[in-house]
Amino acid sequence: AFTGAAKQTIGKIETANRGTLMLDEIGDLPLALQAKLLRFLQEREYRPVGSNQLQHADVRIVAASNCNLYELVQREKFRQDLYFRLNVLHVVMPALRDRREDIPTLAAHFAHHFGREFNRGARSFTPEALAKLSMHHWPGNVRELRHVIERAVLLGQETTLCAADIDIDLAAPEAPDCTLAVSFRDAKKRVVDDFERSYIEHLLVTFEGNVT
């Protein structure tokens, strides 16, 4: 609702009827709106803006958050009843640095997407470029990777992107791992192993399993 709302309008729930409604950053929802969302989830009913009659909607709700909702519940920033109502199927997406094998596939996807958007032709990566991508810590996760590839496609001069086209700072400090103390040699080996695996997997996908 908003000031001056006097006629019925089509909202997100009505638009998503018989479909899926994605609620991103659900942890930022004010408590007053949390109560309204809980009521809809329980009754599957809503009242459109400017209407006095309840409507029914069959909507699948998918909610996402970059913070721990349970911790917000403990701090009374998020309703406990809404938390349990939403927490039917809980999926945790690991940080990009914890699934480096996905980096070549995601980079190829973004390069293809932005190549078409900017009419820059086919875009691929040199082994050095993929190594540089795989060694980065990615504090911004997939969004950061997307922006890095977008910039590389936009500014790159060749159809094959090289390491110089990848504008990231490998010297940026990584978040300390408080649960595991590793030596420099072990940490380096882990990064190299992750890169070799992801690079080989990328080649297998590119050449449809043709090892030769």
Coordinates of C-alpha atoms in Angstrom, one line a residue:
A1 CA 0.0 0.0 0.0
F2 CA 1.1 3.6 -0.6
T3 CA -0.3 7.1 -0.1
G4 CA -3.1 7.8 -2.5
A5 CA -3.7 4.1 -3.4
A6 CA -7.4 4.1 -4.2
K7 CA -7.8 1.5 -6.9
Q8 CA -7.0 -2.2 -7.3
T9 CA -3.7 -3.0 -8.8
I10 CA -2.0 -6.2 -9.8
G11 CA 0.7 -7.1 -7.2
K12 CA 3.6 -9.6 -7.1
I13 CA 1.5 -12.4 -5.5
E14 CA -1.3 -12.1 -8.1
T15 CA 1.2 -12.0 -10.9
A16 CA 3.0 -15.1 -9.5
N17 CA -0.3 -17.1 -9.1
R18 CA 0.3 -20.7 -10.2
G19 CA 4.0 -20.0 -10.3
T20 CA 6.9 -19.1 -8.2
L21 CA 7.6 -15.9 -6.2
M22 CA 11.3 -15.3 -5.5
L23 CA 11.9 -13.1 -2.4
D24 CA 15.5 -12.0 -2.4
E25 CA 17.2 -10.8 0.8
I26 CA 14.2 -11.9 3.0
G27 CA 16.2 -11.0 6.1
D28 CA 15.8 -7.3 5.3
L29 CA 12.0 -7.4 5.3
P30 CA 10.6 -5.1 8.1
L31 CA 8.8 -6.9 10.9
A32 CA 5.4 -5.4 9.9
L33 CA 5.7 -6.9 6.5
Q34 CA 6.9 -10.2 7.9
A35 CA 3.6 -10.6 9.7
K36 CA 1.7 -10.0 6.5
L37 CA 3.8 -12.5 4.6
L38 CA 3.3 -15.0 7.3
R39 CA -0.4 -14.6 7.1
F40 CA -0.3 -15.2 3.3
L41 CA 1.8 -18.3 3.7
Q42 CA -0.6 -19.7 6.2
E43 CA -3.9 -18.8 4.6
R44 CA -2.8 -18.4 0.9
E45 CA -5.0 -15.3 0.9
Y46 CA -4.2 -11.7 0.3
R47 CA -6.1 -8.4 -0.1
P48 CA -5.0 -6.4 -3.2
V49 CA -4.4 -2.6 -2.8
G50 CA -7.6 -0.7 -3.1
S51 CA -9.8 -3.8 -2.6
N52 CA -11.9 -4.9 0.3
Q53 CA -12.1 -8.5 -0.7
L54 CA -9.7 -11.3 -0.1
Q55 CA -8.2 -13.2 -3.0
H56 CA -6.6 -16.7 -3.1
A57 CA -3.3 -17.5 -4.8
D58 CA -1.4 -20.7 -5.3
V59 CA 2.2 -19.6 -5.2
R60 CA 5.5 -21.4 -4.5
I61 CA 7.7 -19.2 -2.3
V62 CA 11.5 -19.2 -2.7
A63 CA 13.3 -17.0 -0.2
A64 CA 17.0 -16.1 -0.2
S65 CA 19.3 -14.3 2.2
N66 CA 23.0 -13.6 2.5
C67 CA 22.7 -13.6 6.3
N68 CA 21.9 -16.3 8.9
L69 CA 18.2 -16.0 9.5
Y70 CA 18.4 -18.1 12.7
E71 CA 20.8 -15.5 14.2
L72 CA 18.3 -12.8 13.2
V73 CA 15.6 -14.7 15.0
Q74 CA 17.8 -14.8 18.2
R75 CA 18.3 -11.0 17.9
E76 CA 14.5 -10.5 17.4
K77 CA 15.1 -9.0 13.9
F78 CA 13.2 -11.8 12.2
R79 CA 10.0 -13.5 13.3
Q80 CA 10.6 -17.1 14.6
D81 CA 7.2 -18.3 13.2
L82 CA 8.0 -17.0 9.7
Y83 CA 11.5 -18.5 9.9
F84 CA 10.0 -22.0 10.6
R85 CA 7.3 -21.5 8.0
L86 CA 9.9 -20.7 5.3
N87 CA 12.5 -23.2 6.4
V88 CA 10.8 -26.2 4.7
L89 CA 13.7 -27.0 2.3
H90 CA 17.0 -25.4 3.3
V91 CA 19.7 -25.1 0.7
V92 CA 23.1 -23.6 1.5
M93 CA 25.0 -22.2 -1.5
P94 CA 28.8 -22.4 -0.7
A95 CA 31.0 -19.4 -1.4
L96 CA 32.6 -19.3 -4.9
R97 CA 36.0 -19.8 -3.3
D98 CA 34.8 -23.1 -1.9
R99 CA 33.7 -24.4 -5.3
R100 CA 36.4 -23.3 -7.6
E101 CA 35.6 -26.0 -10.1
D102 CA 32.5 -24.0 -11.0
I103 CA 34.6 -20.9 -12.0
P104 CA 35.4 -22.0 -15.7
T105 CA 31.8 -22.9 -16.4
L106 CA 30.4 -19.7 -14.9
A107 CA 33.1 -17.6 -16.6
A108 CA 32.3 -19.2 -20.0
H109 CA 28.6 -18.6 -19.5
F110 CA 29.1 -14.9 -18.6
A111 CA 31.5 -14.5 -21.5
H112 CA 29.0 -15.9 -24.0
H113 CA 26.2 -13.8 -22.5
F114 CA 28.1 -10.5 -22.6
G115 CA 29.6 -11.3 -26.0
R116 CA 26.1 -11.4 -27.4
E117 CA 24.9 -8.4 -25.5
F118 CA 27.8 -6.2 -26.6
N119 CA 28.2 -7.8 -30.0
R120 CA 31.8 -8.7 -29.3
G121 CA 31.8 -12.1 -31.0
A122 CA 32.9 -15.5 -29.5
R123 CA 34.8 -15.3 -26.2
S124 CA 37.1 -17.9 -24.7
F125 CA 39.9 -17.9 -22.2
T126 CA 43.6 -18.7 -22.3
P127 CA 44.9 -21.2 -19.7
E128 CA 46.6 -18.3 -17.9
A129 CA 43.3 -16.3 -17.7
L130 CA 41.5 -19.3 -16.2
A131 CA 44.4 -19.8 -13.7
K132 CA 44.0 -16.2 -12.7
L133 CA 40.3 -16.6 -12.2
S134 CA 40.7 -19.8 -10.2
M135 CA 43.4 -18.3 -7.9
H136 CA 41.2 -15.3 -6.8
H137 CA 39.4 -15.4 -3.5
W138 CA 36.1 -13.9 -4.8
P139 CA 34.9 -12.1 -1.8
G140 CA 32.0 -10.8 -3.9
N141 CA 31.1 -14.4 -5.1
V142 CA 29.3 -14.9 -8.4
R143 CA 28.3 -11.3 -8.7
E144 CA 31.9 -10.2 -8.6
L145 CA 32.9 -12.9 -11.2
R146 CA 30.0 -11.6 -13.4
H147 CA 31.3 -8.1 -13.3
V148 CA 34.9 -9.1 -13.9
I149 CA 33.9 -11.0 -17.0
E150 CA 31.6 -8.2 -18.2
R151 CA 34.5 -5.8 -18.0
A152 CA 36.9 -8.2 -19.7
V153 CA 34.5 -8.8 -22.6
L154 CA 33.8 -5.1 -23.0
L155 CA 37.4 -4.0 -22.9
G156 CA 39.2 -7.0 -24.4
Q157 CA 40.6 -6.6 -27.9
E158 CA 40.7 -10.2 -28.9
T159 CA 38.1 -13.0 -29.0
T160 CA 40.2 -15.0 -26.6
L161 CA 40.6 -13.3 -23.2
C162 CA 44.1 -13.5 -21.7
A163 CA 45.2 -12.9 -18.1
A164 CA 45.8 -9.2 -18.8
D165 CA 42.1 -8.8 -19.6
I166 CA 41.1 -10.1 -16.2
D167 CA 41.1 -7.1 -13.9
I168 CA 41.3 -8.5 -10.4
D169 CA 43.8 -8.0 -7.6
L170 CA 45.4 -11.3 -6.6
A171 CA 47.3 -9.6 -3.9
A172 CA 44.2 -8.7 -2.0
P173 CA 44.2 -10.5 1.4
E174 CA 42.0 -13.5 1.8
A175 CA 39.8 -14.0 4.8
P176 CA 41.7 -16.0 7.4
D177 CA 40.7 -19.6 7.9
C178 CA 40.4 -20.0 11.7
T179 CA 39.5 -23.7 11.5
L180 CA 42.5 -25.0 9.7
A181 CA 46.2 -24.0 9.9
V182 CA 48.0 -24.8 6.7
S183 CA 51.5 -24.2 5.5
F184 CA 52.2 -22.0 2.4
R185 CA 53.2 -25.2 0.5
D186 CA 49.9 -27.0 1.4
A187 CA 47.8 -23.9 0.5
K188 CA 49.6 -23.5 -2.8
K189 CA 49.1 -27.2 -3.6
R190 CA 45.4 -26.9 -2.9
V191 CA 45.0 -23.9 -5.2
V192 CA 46.9 -25.6 -8.0
D193 CA 45.0 -28.9 -7.6
D194 CA 41.7 -27.0 -7.7
F195 CA 42.7 -25.1 -10.8
E196 CA 44.0 -28.3 -12.6
R197 CA 40.8 -30.1 -11.9
S198 CA 38.5 -27.2 -13.0
Y199 CA 40.6 -26.6 -16.1
I200 CA 40.5 -30.2 -17.2
E201 CA 36.7 -30.4 -16.5
H202 CA 36.2 -27.3 -18.6
L203 CA 38.2 -28.8 -21.5
L204 CA 36.2 -32.0 -21.3
V205 CA 32.9 -30.1 -21.4
T206 CA 34.2 -27.9 -24.3
F207 CA 35.2 -30.8 -26.4
E208 CA 32.3 -33.0 -25.4
G209 CA 34.4 -35.6 -23.6
N210 CA 36.9 -36.1 -26.5
V211 CA 40.1 -36.7 -24.5
T212 CA 42.3 -36.6 -27.6

